[in-house]
mmCIF file of C-alpha atoms in Angstrom:
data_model
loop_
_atom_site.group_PDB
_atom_site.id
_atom_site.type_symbol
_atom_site.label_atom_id
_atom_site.label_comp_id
_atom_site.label_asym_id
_atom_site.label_seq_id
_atom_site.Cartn_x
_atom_site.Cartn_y
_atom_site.Cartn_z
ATOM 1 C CA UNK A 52 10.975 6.090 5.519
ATOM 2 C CA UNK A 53 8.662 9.425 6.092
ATOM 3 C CA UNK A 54 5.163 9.664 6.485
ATOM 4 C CA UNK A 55 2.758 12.380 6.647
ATOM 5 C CA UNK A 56 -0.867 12.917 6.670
ATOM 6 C CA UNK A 57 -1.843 15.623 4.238
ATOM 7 C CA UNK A 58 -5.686 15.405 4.740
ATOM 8 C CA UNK A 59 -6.645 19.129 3.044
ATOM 9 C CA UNK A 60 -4.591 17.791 -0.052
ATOM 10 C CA UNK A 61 -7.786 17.909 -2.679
ATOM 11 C CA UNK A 62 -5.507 15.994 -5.307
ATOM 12 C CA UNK A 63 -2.704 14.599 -6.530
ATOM 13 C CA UNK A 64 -1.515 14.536 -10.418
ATOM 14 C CA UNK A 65 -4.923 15.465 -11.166
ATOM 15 C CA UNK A 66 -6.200 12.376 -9.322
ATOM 16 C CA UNK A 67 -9.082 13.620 -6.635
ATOM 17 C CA UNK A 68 -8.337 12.202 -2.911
ATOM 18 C CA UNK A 69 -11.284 10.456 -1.311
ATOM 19 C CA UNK A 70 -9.693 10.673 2.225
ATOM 20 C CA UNK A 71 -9.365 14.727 1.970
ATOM 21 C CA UNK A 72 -12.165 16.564 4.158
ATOM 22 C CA UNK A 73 -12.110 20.211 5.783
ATOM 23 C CA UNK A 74 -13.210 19.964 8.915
ATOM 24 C CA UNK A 75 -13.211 16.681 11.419
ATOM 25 C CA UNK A 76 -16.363 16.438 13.782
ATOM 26 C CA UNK A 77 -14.642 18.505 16.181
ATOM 27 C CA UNK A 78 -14.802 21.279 14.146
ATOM 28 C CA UNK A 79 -10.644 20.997 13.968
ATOM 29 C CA UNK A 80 -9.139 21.511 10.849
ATOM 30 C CA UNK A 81 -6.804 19.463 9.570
ATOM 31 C CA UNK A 82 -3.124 20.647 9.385
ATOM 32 C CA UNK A 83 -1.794 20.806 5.346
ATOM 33 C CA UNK A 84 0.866 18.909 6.145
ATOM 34 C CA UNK A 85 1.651 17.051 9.256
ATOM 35 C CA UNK A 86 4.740 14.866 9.700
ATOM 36 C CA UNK A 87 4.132 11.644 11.532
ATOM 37 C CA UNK A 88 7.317 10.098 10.352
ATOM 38 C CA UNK A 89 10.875 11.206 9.369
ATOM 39 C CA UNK A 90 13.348 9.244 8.732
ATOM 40 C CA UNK A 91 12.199 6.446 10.313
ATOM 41 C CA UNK A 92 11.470 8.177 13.724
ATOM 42 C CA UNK A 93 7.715 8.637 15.179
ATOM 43 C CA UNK A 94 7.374 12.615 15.094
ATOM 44 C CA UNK A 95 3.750 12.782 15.621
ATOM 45 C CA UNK A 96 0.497 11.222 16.001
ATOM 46 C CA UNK A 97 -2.918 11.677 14.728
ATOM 47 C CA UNK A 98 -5.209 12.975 17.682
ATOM 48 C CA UNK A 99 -8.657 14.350 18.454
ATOM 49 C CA UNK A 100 -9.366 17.177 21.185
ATOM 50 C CA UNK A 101 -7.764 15.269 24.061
ATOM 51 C CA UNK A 102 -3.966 16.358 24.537
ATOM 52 C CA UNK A 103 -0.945 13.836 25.186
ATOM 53 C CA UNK A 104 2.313 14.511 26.379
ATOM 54 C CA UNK A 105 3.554 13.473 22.813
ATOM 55 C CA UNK A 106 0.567 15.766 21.048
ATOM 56 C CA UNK A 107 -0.587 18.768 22.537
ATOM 57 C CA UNK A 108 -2.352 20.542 20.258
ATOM 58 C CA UNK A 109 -5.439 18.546 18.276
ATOM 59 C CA UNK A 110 -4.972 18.009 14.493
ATOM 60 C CA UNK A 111 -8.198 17.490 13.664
ATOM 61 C CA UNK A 112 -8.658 13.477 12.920
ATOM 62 C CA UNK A 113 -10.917 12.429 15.404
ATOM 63 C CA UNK A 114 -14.029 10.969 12.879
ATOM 64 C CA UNK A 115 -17.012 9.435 12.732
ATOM 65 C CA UNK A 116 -17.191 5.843 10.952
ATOM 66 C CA UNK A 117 -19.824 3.474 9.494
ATOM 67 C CA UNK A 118 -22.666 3.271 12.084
ATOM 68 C CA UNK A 119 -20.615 4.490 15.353
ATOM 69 C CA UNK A 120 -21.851 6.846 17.547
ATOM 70 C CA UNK A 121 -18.920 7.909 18.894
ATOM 71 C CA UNK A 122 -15.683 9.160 16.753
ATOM 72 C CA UNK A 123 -12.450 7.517 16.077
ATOM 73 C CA UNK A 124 -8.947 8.791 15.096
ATOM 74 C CA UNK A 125 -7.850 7.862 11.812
ATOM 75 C CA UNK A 126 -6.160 9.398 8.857
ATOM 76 C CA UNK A 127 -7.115 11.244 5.858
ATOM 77 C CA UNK A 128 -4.706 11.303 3.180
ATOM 78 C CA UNK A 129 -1.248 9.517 4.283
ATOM 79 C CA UNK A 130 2.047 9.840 2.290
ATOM 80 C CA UNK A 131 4.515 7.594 2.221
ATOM 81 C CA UNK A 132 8.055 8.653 0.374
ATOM 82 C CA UNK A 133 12.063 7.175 1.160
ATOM 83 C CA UNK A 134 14.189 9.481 0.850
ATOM 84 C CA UNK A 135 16.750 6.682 -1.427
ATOM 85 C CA UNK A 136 14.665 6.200 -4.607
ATOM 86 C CA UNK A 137 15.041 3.241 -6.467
ATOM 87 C CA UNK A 138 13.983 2.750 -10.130
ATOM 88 C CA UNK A 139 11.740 -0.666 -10.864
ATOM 89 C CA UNK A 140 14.919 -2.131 -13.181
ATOM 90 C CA UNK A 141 17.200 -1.671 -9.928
ATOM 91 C CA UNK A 142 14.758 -2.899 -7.723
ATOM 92 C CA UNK A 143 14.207 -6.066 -9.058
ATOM 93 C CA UNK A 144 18.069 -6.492 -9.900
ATOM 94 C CA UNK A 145 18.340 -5.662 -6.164
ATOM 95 C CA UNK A 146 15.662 -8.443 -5.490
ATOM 96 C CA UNK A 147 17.403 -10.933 -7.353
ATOM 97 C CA UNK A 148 21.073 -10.029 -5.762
ATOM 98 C CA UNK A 149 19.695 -10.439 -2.489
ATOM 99 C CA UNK A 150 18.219 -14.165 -3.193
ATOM 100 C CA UNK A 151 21.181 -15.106 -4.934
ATOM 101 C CA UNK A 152 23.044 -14.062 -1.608
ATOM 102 C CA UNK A 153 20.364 -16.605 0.218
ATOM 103 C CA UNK A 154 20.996 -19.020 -1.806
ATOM 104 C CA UNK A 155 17.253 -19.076 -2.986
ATOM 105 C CA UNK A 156 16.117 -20.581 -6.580
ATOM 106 C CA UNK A 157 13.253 -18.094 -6.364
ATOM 107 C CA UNK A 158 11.855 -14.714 -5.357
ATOM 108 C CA UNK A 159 8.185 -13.529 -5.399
ATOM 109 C CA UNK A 160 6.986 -10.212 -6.893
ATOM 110 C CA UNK A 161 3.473 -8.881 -5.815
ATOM 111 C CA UNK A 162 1.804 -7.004 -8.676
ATOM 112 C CA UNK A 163 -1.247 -5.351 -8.973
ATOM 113 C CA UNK A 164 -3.729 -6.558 -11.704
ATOM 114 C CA UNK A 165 -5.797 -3.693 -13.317
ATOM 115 C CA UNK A 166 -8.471 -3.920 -15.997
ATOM 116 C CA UNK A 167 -9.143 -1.074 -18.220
ATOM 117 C CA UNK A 168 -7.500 1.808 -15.567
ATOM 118 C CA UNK A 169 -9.044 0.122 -12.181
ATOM 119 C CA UNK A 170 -6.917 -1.911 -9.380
ATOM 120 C CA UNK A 171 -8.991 -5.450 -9.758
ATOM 121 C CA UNK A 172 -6.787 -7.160 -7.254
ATOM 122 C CA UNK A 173 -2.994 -8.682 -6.958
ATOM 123 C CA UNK A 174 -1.002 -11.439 -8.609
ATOM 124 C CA UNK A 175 1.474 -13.179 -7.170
ATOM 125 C CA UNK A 176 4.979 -14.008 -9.715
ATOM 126 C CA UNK A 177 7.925 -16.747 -9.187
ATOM 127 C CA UNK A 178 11.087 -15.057 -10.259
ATOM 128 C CA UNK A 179 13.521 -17.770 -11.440
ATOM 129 C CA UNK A 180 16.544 -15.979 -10.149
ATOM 130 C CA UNK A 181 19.113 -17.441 -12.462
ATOM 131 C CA UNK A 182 17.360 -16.287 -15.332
ATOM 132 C CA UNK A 183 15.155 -13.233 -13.756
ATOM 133 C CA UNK A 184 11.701 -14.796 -15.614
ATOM 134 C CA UNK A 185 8.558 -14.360 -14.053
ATOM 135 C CA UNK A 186 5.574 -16.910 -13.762
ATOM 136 C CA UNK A 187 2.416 -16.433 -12.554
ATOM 137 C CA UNK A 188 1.465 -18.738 -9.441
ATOM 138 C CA UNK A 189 -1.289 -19.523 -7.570
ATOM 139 C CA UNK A 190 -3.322 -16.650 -6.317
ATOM 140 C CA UNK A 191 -3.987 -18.526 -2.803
ATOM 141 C CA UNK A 192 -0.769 -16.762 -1.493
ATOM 142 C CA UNK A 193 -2.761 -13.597 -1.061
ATOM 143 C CA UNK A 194 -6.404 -14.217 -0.531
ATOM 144 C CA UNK A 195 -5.903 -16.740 2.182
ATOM 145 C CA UNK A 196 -3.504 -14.962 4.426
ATOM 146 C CA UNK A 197 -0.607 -16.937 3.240
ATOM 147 C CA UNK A 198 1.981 -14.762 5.444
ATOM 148 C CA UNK A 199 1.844 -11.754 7.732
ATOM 149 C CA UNK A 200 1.814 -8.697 5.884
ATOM 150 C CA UNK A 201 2.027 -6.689 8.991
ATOM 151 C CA UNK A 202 5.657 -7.778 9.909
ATOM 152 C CA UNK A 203 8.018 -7.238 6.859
ATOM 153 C CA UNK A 204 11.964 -7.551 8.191
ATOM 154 C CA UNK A 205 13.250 -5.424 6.503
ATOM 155 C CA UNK A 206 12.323 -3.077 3.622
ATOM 156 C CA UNK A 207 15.460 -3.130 1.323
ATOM 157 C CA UNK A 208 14.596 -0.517 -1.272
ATOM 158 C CA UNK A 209 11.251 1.636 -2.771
ATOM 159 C CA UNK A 210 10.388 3.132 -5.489
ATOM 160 C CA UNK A 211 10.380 6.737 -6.277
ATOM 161 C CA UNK A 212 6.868 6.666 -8.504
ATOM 162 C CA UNK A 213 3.772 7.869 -6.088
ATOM 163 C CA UNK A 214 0.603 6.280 -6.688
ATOM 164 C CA UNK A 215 -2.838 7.171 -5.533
ATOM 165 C CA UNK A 216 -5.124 4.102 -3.528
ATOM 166 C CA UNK A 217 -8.358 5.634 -2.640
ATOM 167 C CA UNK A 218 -10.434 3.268 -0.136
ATOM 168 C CA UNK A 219 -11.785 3.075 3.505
ATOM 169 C CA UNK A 220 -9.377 2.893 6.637
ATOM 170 C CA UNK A 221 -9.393 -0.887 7.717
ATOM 171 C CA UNK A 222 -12.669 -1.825 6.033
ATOM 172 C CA UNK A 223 -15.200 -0.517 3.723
ATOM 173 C CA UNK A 224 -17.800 0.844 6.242
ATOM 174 C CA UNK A 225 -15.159 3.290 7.763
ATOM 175 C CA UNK A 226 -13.839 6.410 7.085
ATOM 176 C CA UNK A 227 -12.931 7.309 3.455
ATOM 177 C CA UNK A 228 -8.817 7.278 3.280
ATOM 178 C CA UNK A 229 -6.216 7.810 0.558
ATOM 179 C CA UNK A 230 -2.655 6.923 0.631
ATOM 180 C CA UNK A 231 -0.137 8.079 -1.653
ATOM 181 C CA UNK A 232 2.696 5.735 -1.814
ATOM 182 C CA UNK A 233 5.402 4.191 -3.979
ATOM 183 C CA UNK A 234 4.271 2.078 -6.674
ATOM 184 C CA UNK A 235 6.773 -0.675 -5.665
ATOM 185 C CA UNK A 236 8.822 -1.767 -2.395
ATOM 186 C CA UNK A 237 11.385 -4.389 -2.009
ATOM 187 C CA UNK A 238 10.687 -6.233 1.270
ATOM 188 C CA UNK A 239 12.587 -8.560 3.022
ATOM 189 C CA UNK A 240 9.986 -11.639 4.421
ATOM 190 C CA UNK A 241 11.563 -14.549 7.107
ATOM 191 C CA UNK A 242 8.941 -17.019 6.203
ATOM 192 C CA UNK A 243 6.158 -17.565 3.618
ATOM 193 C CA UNK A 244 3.601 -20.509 3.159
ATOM 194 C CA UNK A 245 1.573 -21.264 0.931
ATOM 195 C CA UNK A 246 -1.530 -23.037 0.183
ATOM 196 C CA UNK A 247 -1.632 -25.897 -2.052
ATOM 197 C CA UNK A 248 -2.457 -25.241 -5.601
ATOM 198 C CA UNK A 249 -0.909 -25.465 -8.771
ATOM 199 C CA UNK A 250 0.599 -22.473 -11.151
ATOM 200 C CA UNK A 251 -2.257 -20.390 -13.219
ATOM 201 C CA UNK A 252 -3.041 -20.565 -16.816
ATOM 202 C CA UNK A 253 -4.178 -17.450 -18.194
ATOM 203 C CA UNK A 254 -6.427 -17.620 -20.719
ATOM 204 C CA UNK A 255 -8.006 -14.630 -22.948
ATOM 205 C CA UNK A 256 -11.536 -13.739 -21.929
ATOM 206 C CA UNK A 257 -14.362 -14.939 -24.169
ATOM 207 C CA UNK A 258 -15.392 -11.097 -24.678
ATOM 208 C CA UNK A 259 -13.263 -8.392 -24.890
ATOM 209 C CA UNK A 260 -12.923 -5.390 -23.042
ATOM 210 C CA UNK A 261 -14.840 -3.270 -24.215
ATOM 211 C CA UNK A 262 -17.657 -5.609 -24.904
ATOM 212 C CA UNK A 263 -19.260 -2.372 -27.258
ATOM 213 C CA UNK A 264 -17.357 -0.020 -29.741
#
């Protein structure tokens, strides 16, 4: 696993980054690229003006955010690569190896749900894993907090397709951020709940998109 903050990158694939700025409030400018992790090993950290034994010299991410009067650290564009990429066909025959070796009669596959080009959510899938079909389920597994997202296990493979998530860093009244990051990762999870509810029925929308030619 790497990951580096590339906060002067103006774009990626012709995509424009909302997290890229210039200069931080310090007046610091932010390093093009600036390794945090390699290889799974802490190399760095984001810092403002104030030296540590770890970072010395300031890269420039100490920021002002939503109504604070005093600035915080936080990131401006992060990357996220692996350097073993993993097509989506092997990852999900990887997925369905591994709960076979569990002895599980399902897996679960996170997917994001877009409508016409923009991220509108996630949607949570059963995978039967003798027969690798997918079923939507009930989208209570996500919206409630139905496990800890911060504690995967283990991450068992990603994907080698980048893809651009402009938003805020933690909520929407902070700092703009963008990560780059692979458009799929296989995680390993030791325990999920769920909330009760019953699988989803989709059903075509009474207007289409685009409701005007």
């Amino acid at each position: 696993l790497n990951v580096m903050d590339c906060s002067g990158l103006t774009e990626y694939n012709g995509i424009k980054l909302a997290g890229h700025y210039k200069l931080n409030v310090e007046g610091v400018k932010p390093v093009d690229s600036l390794v945090l992790v390699k290889d799974g090993v802490i190399k760095n950290m984001l810092n403002n003006r104030i030296p540590t034994p770890m970072q010395r010299i300031p890269n420039g991410h100490a920021k002002y955010s939503g109504l604070s009067t005093s600035p915080s650290i936080s990131p401006g564009v992060l990357v996220v690569t692996s350097n073993t990429k993993t097509s989506r066909n092997d990852m999900k025959q990887k997925l369905l190896a591994e709960a076979e070796d569990r002895n599980l009669d399902y897996a679960y596959i996170l997917k994001p749900y877009m409508l016409a080009g923009k991220y509108c959510g996630r949607r949570l899938y059963r995978v039967d894993v003798a027969t690798g079909t997918e079923k939507l389920i009930n989208h209570s597994f996500y919206t409630s907090g139905g496990y800890d997202q911060t504690k995967p296990e283990r991450i068992l493979a990603m994907s080698g397709d980048l893809i651009v998530h402009n938003t805020y860093f933690k909520s929407f009244n902070e700092n703009p951020t963008t990560y780059i990051v692979p458009d799929a990762i296989l995680i390993e999870l030791s325990d999920i709940s769920f909330d009760s509810g019953s699988d989803v029925e989709i059903r075509k929308p009474f207007v289409p998109y685009p409701p005007f030619e």
